[in-house]
Short mmCIF file of N, CA, C and O in Angstrom, two decimals:
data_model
loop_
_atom_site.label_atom_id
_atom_site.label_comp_id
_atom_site.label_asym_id
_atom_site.label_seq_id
_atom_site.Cartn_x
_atom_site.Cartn_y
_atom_site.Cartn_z
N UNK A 1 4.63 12.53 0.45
CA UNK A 1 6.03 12.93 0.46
C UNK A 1 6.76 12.18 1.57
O UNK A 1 7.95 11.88 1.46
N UNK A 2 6.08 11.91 2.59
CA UNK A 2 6.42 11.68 3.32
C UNK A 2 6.53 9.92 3.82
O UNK A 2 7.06 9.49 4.85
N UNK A 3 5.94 9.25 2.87
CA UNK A 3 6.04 7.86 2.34
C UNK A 3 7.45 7.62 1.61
O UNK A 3 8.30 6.79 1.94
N UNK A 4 7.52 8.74 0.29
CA UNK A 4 8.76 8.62 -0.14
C UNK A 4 9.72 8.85 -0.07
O UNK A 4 10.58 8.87 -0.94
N UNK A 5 9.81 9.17 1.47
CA UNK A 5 10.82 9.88 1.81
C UNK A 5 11.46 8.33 2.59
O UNK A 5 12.61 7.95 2.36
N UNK A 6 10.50 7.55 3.52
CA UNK A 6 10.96 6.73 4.24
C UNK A 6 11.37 5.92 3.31
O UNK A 6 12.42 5.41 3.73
N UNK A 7 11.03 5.41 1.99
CA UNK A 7 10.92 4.66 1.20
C UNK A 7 12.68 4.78 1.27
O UNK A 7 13.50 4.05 1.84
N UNK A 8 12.89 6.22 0.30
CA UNK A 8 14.40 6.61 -0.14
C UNK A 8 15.35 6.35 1.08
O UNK A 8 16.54 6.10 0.83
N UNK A 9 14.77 6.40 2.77
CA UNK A 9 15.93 6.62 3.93
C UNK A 9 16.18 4.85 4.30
O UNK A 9 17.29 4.32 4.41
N UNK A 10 14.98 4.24 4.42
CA UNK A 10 15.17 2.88 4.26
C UNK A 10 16.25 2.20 2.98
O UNK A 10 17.05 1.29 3.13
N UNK A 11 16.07 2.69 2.19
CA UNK A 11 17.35 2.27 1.01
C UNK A 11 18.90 2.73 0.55
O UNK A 11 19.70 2.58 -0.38
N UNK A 12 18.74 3.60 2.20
CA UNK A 12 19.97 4.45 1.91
C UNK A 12 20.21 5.69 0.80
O UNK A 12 21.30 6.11 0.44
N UNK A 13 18.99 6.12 0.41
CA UNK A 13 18.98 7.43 -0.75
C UNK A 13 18.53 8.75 -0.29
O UNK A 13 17.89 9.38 -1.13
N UNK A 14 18.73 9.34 0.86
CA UNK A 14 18.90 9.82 1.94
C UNK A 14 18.76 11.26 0.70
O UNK A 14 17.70 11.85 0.51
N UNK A 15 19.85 11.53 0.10
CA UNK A 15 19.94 12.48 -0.99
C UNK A 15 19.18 12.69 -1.59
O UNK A 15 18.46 13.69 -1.54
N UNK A 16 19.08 11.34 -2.69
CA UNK A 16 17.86 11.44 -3.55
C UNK A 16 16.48 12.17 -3.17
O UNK A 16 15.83 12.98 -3.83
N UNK A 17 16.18 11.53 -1.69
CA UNK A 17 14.60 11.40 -1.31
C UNK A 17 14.84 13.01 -1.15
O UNK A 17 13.90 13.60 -1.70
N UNK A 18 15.79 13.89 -0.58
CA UNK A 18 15.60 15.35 -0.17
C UNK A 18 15.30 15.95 -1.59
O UNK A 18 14.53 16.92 -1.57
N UNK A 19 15.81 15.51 -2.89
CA UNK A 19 15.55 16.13 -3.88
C UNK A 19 14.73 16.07 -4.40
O UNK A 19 14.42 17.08 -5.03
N UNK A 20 13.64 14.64 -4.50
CA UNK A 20 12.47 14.74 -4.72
C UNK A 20 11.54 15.48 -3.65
O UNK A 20 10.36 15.55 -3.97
N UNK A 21 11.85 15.94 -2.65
CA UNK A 21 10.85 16.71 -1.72
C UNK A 21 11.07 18.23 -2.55
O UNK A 21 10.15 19.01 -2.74
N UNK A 22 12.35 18.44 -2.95
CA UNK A 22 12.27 19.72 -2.79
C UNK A 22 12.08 20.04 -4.25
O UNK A 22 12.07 21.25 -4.47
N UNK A 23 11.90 19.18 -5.42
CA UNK A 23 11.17 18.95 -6.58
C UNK A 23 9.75 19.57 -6.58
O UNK A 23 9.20 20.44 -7.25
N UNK A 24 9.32 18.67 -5.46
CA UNK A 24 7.84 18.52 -5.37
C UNK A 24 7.46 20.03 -4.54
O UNK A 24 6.39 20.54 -4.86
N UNK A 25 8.11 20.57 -3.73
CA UNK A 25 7.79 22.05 -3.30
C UNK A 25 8.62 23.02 -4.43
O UNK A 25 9.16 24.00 -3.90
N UNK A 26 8.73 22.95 -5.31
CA UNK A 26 9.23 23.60 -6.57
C UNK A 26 8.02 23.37 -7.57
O UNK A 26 7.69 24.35 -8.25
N UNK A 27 7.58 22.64 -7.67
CA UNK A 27 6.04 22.14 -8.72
C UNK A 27 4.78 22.97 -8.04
O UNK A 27 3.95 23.63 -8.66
N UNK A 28 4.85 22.77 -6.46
CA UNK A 28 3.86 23.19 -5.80
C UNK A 28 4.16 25.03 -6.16
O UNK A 28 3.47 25.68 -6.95
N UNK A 29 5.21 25.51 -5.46
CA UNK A 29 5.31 27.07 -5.60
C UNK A 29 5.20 27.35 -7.49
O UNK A 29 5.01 28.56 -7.65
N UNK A 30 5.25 26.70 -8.71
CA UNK A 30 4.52 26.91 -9.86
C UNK A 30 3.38 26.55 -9.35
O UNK A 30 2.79 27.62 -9.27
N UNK A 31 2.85 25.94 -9.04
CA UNK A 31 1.01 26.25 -9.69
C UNK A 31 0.22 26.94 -8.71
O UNK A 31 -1.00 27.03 -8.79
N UNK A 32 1.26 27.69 -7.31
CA UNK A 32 0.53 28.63 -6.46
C UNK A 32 0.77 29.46 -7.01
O UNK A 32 -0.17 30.02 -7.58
N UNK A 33 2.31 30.11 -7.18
CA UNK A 33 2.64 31.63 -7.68
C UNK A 33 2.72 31.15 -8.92
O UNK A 33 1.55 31.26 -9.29
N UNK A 34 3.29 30.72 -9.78
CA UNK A 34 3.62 30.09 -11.16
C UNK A 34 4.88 30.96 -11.15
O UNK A 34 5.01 31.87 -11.96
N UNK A 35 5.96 30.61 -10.07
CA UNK A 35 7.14 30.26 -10.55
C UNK A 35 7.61 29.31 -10.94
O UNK A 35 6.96 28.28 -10.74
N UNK A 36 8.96 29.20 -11.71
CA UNK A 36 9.34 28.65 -12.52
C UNK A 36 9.88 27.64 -11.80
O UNK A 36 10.38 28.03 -10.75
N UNK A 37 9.95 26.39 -12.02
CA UNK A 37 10.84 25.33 -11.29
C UNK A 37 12.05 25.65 -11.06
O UNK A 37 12.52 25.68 -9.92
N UNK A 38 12.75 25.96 -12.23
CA UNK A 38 14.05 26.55 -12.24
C UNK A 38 14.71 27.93 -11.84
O UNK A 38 15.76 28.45 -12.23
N UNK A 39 13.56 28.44 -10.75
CA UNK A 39 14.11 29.76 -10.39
C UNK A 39 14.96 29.80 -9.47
O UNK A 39 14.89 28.82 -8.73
N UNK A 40 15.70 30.48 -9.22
CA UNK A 40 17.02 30.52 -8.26
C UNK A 40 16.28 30.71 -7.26
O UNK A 40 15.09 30.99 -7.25
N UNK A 41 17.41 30.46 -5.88
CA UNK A 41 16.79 30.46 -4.43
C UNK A 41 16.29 32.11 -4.30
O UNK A 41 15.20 32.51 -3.91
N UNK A 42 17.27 32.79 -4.67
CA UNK A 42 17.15 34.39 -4.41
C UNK A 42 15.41 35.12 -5.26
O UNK A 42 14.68 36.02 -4.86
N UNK A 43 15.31 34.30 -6.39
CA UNK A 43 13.99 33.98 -7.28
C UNK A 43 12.39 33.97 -6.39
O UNK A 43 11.34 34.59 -6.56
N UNK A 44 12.91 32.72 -5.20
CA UNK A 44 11.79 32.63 -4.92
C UNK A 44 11.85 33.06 -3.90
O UNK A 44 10.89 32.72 -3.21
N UNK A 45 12.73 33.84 -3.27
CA UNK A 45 13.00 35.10 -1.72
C UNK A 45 11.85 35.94 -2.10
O UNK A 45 10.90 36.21 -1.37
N UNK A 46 12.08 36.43 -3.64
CA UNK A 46 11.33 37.46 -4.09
C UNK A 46 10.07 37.22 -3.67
O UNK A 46 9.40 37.65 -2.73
N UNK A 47 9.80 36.16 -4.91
CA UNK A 47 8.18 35.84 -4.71
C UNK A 47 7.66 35.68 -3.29
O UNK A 47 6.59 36.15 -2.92
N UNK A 48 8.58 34.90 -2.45
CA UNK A 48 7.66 34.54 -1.10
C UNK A 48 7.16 36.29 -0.45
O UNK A 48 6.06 36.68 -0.06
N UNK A 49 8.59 37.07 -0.57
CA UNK A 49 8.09 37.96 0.18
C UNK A 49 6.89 38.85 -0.21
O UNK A 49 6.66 39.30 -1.33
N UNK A 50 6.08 39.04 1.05
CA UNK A 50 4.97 39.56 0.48
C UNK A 50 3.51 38.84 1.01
O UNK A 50 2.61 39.38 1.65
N UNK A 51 3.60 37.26 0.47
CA UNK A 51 3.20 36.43 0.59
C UNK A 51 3.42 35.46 1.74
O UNK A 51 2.79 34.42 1.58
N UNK A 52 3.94 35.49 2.55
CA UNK A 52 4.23 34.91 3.54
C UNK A 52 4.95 35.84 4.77
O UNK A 52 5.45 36.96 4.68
N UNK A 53 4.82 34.90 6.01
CA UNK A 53 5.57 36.09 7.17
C UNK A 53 7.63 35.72 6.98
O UNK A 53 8.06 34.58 6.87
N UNK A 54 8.15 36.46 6.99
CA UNK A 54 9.29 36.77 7.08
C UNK A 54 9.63 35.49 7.45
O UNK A 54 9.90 34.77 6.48
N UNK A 55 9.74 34.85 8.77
CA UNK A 55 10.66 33.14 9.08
C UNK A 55 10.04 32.02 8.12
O UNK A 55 10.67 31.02 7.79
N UNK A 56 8.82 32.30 7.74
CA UNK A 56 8.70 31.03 6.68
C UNK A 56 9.42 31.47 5.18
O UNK A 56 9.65 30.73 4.22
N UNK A 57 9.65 32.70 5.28
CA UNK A 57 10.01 32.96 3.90
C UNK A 57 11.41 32.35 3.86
O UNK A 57 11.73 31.54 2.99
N UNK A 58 12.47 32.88 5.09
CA UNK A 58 13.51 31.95 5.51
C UNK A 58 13.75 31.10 5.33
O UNK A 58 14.85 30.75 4.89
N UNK A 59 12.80 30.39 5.59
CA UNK A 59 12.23 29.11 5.93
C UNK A 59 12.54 27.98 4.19
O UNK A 59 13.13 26.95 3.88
N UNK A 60 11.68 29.04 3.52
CA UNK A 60 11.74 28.50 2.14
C UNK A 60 12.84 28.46 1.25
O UNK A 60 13.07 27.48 0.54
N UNK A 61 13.64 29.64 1.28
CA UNK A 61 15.10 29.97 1.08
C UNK A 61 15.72 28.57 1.61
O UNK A 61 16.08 27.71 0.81
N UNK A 62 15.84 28.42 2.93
CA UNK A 62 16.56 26.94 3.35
C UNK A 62 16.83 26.03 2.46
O UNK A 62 17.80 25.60 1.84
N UNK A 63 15.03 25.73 2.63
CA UNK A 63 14.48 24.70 1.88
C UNK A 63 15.19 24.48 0.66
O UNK A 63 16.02 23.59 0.55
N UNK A 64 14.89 25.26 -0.25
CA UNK A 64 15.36 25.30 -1.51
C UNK A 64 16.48 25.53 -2.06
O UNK A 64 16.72 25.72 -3.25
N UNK A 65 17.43 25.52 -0.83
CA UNK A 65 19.27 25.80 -1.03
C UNK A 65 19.59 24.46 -1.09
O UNK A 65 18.72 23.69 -0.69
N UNK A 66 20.55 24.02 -1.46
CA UNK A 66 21.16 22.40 -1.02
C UNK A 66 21.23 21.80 -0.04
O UNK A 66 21.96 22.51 0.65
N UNK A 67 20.84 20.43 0.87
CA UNK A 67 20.85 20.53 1.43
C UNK A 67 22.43 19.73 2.39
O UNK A 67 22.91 18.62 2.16
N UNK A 68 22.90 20.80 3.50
CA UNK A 68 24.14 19.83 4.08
C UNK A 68 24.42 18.77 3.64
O UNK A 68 23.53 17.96 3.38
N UNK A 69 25.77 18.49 3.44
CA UNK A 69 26.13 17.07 3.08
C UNK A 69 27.27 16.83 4.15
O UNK A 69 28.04 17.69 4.56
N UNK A 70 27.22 15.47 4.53
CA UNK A 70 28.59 15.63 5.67
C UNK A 70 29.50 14.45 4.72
O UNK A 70 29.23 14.00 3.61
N UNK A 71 30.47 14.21 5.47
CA UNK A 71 31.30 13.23 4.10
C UNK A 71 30.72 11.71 4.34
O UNK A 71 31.55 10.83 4.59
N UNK A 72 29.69 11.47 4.30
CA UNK A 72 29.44 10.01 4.45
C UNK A 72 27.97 10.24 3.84
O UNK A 72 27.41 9.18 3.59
N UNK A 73 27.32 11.25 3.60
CA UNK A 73 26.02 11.47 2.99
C UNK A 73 25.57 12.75 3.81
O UNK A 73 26.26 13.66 4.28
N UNK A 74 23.76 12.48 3.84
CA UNK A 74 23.08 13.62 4.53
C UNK A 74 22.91 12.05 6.09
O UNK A 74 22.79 10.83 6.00
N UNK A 75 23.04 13.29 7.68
CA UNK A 75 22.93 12.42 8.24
C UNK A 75 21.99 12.17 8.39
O UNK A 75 21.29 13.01 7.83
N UNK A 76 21.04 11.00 9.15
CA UNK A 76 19.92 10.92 9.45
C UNK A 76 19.23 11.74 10.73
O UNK A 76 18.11 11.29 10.97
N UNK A 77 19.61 12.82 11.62
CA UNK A 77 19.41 13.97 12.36
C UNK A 77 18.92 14.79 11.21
O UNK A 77 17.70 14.93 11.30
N UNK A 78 19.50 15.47 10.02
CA UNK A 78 19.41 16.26 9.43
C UNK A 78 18.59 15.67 8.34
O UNK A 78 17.63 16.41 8.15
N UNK A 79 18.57 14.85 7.71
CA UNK A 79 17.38 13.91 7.31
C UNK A 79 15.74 14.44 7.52
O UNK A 79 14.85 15.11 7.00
N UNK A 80 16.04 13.64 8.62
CA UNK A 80 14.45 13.70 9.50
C UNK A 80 14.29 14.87 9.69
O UNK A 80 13.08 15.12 9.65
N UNK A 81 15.01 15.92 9.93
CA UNK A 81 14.41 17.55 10.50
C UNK A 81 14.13 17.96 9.04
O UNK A 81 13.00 18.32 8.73
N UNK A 82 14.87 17.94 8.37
CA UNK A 82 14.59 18.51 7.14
C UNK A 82 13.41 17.95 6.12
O UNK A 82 12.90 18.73 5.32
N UNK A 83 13.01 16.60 6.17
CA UNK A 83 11.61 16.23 6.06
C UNK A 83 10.79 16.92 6.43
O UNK A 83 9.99 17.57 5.76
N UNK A 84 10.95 16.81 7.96
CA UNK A 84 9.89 17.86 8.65
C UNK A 84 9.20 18.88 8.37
O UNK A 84 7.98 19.03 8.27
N UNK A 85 10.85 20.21 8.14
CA UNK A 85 10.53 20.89 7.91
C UNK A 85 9.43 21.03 6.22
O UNK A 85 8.29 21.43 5.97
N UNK A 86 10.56 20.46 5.44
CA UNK A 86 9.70 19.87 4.18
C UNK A 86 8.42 19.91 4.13
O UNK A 86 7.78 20.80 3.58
N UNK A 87 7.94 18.89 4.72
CA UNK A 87 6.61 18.44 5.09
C UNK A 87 5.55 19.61 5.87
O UNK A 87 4.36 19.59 5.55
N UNK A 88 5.99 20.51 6.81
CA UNK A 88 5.37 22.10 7.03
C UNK A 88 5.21 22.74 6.33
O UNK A 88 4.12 23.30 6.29
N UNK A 89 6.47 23.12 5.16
CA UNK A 89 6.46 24.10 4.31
C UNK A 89 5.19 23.65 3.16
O UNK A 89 4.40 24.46 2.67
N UNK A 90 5.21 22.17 2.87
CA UNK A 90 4.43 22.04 1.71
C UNK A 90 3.17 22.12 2.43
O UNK A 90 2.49 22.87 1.73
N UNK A 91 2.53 21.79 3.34
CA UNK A 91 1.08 22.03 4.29
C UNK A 91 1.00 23.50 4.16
O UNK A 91 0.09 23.78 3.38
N UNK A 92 1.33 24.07 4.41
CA UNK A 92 1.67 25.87 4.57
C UNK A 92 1.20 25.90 2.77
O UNK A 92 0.02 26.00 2.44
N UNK A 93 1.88 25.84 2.17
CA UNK A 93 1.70 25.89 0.53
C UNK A 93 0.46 25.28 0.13
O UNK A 93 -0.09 26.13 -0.57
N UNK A 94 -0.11 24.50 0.18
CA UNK A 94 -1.27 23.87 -0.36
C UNK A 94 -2.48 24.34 0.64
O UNK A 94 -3.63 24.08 0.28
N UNK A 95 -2.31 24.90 1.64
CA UNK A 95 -3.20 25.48 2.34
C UNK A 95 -3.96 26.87 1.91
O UNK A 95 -5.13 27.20 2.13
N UNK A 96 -2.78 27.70 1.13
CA UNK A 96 -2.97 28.98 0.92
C UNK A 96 -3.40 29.47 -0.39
O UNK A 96 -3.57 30.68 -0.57
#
């Protein structure tokens, strides 16, 4: 994920690359819980809770909301943290 992420920030697809992350932690939460790709953010509040401690559940909600846009794109501050975070949440997920 984290290859294609530099791939997308190197080419200026800054957007794109956040949506394939958060694709790919949408595929992952189906074949842990087998929610639906298409479940709403409030969807997978549900499911996490329970299953996780309260700030990652947060955490996932974030994740899976849109992410900031400022008027010139996503910046590269918010970029990189949000990879990050990305990149925790899906370790956290494939761990469990």
């Amino acid at each position: 994920v984290h290859a294609v992420a530099a791939w997308y920030e190197r080419l200026g697809y800054r957007r794109e690359a956040l949506a394939q992350q958060q694709l790919f932690l949408r595929q992952l939460l189906y074949q842990r819980w087998g929610l639906s790709p298409s479940a709403s953010v409030l969807q997978a509040a549900e499911a996490a809770r329970g299953r996780m401690p309260e700030a990652q559940a947060a955490q996932l909600m974030r994740l899976l909301a849109e992410p900031p846009v400022e008027s010139g794109g996503v910046s590269t501050t918010a970029f990189v943290q949000r990879t990050r975070e990305m990149g925790e949440m899906i370790a956290y997920l494939e761990k469990e």
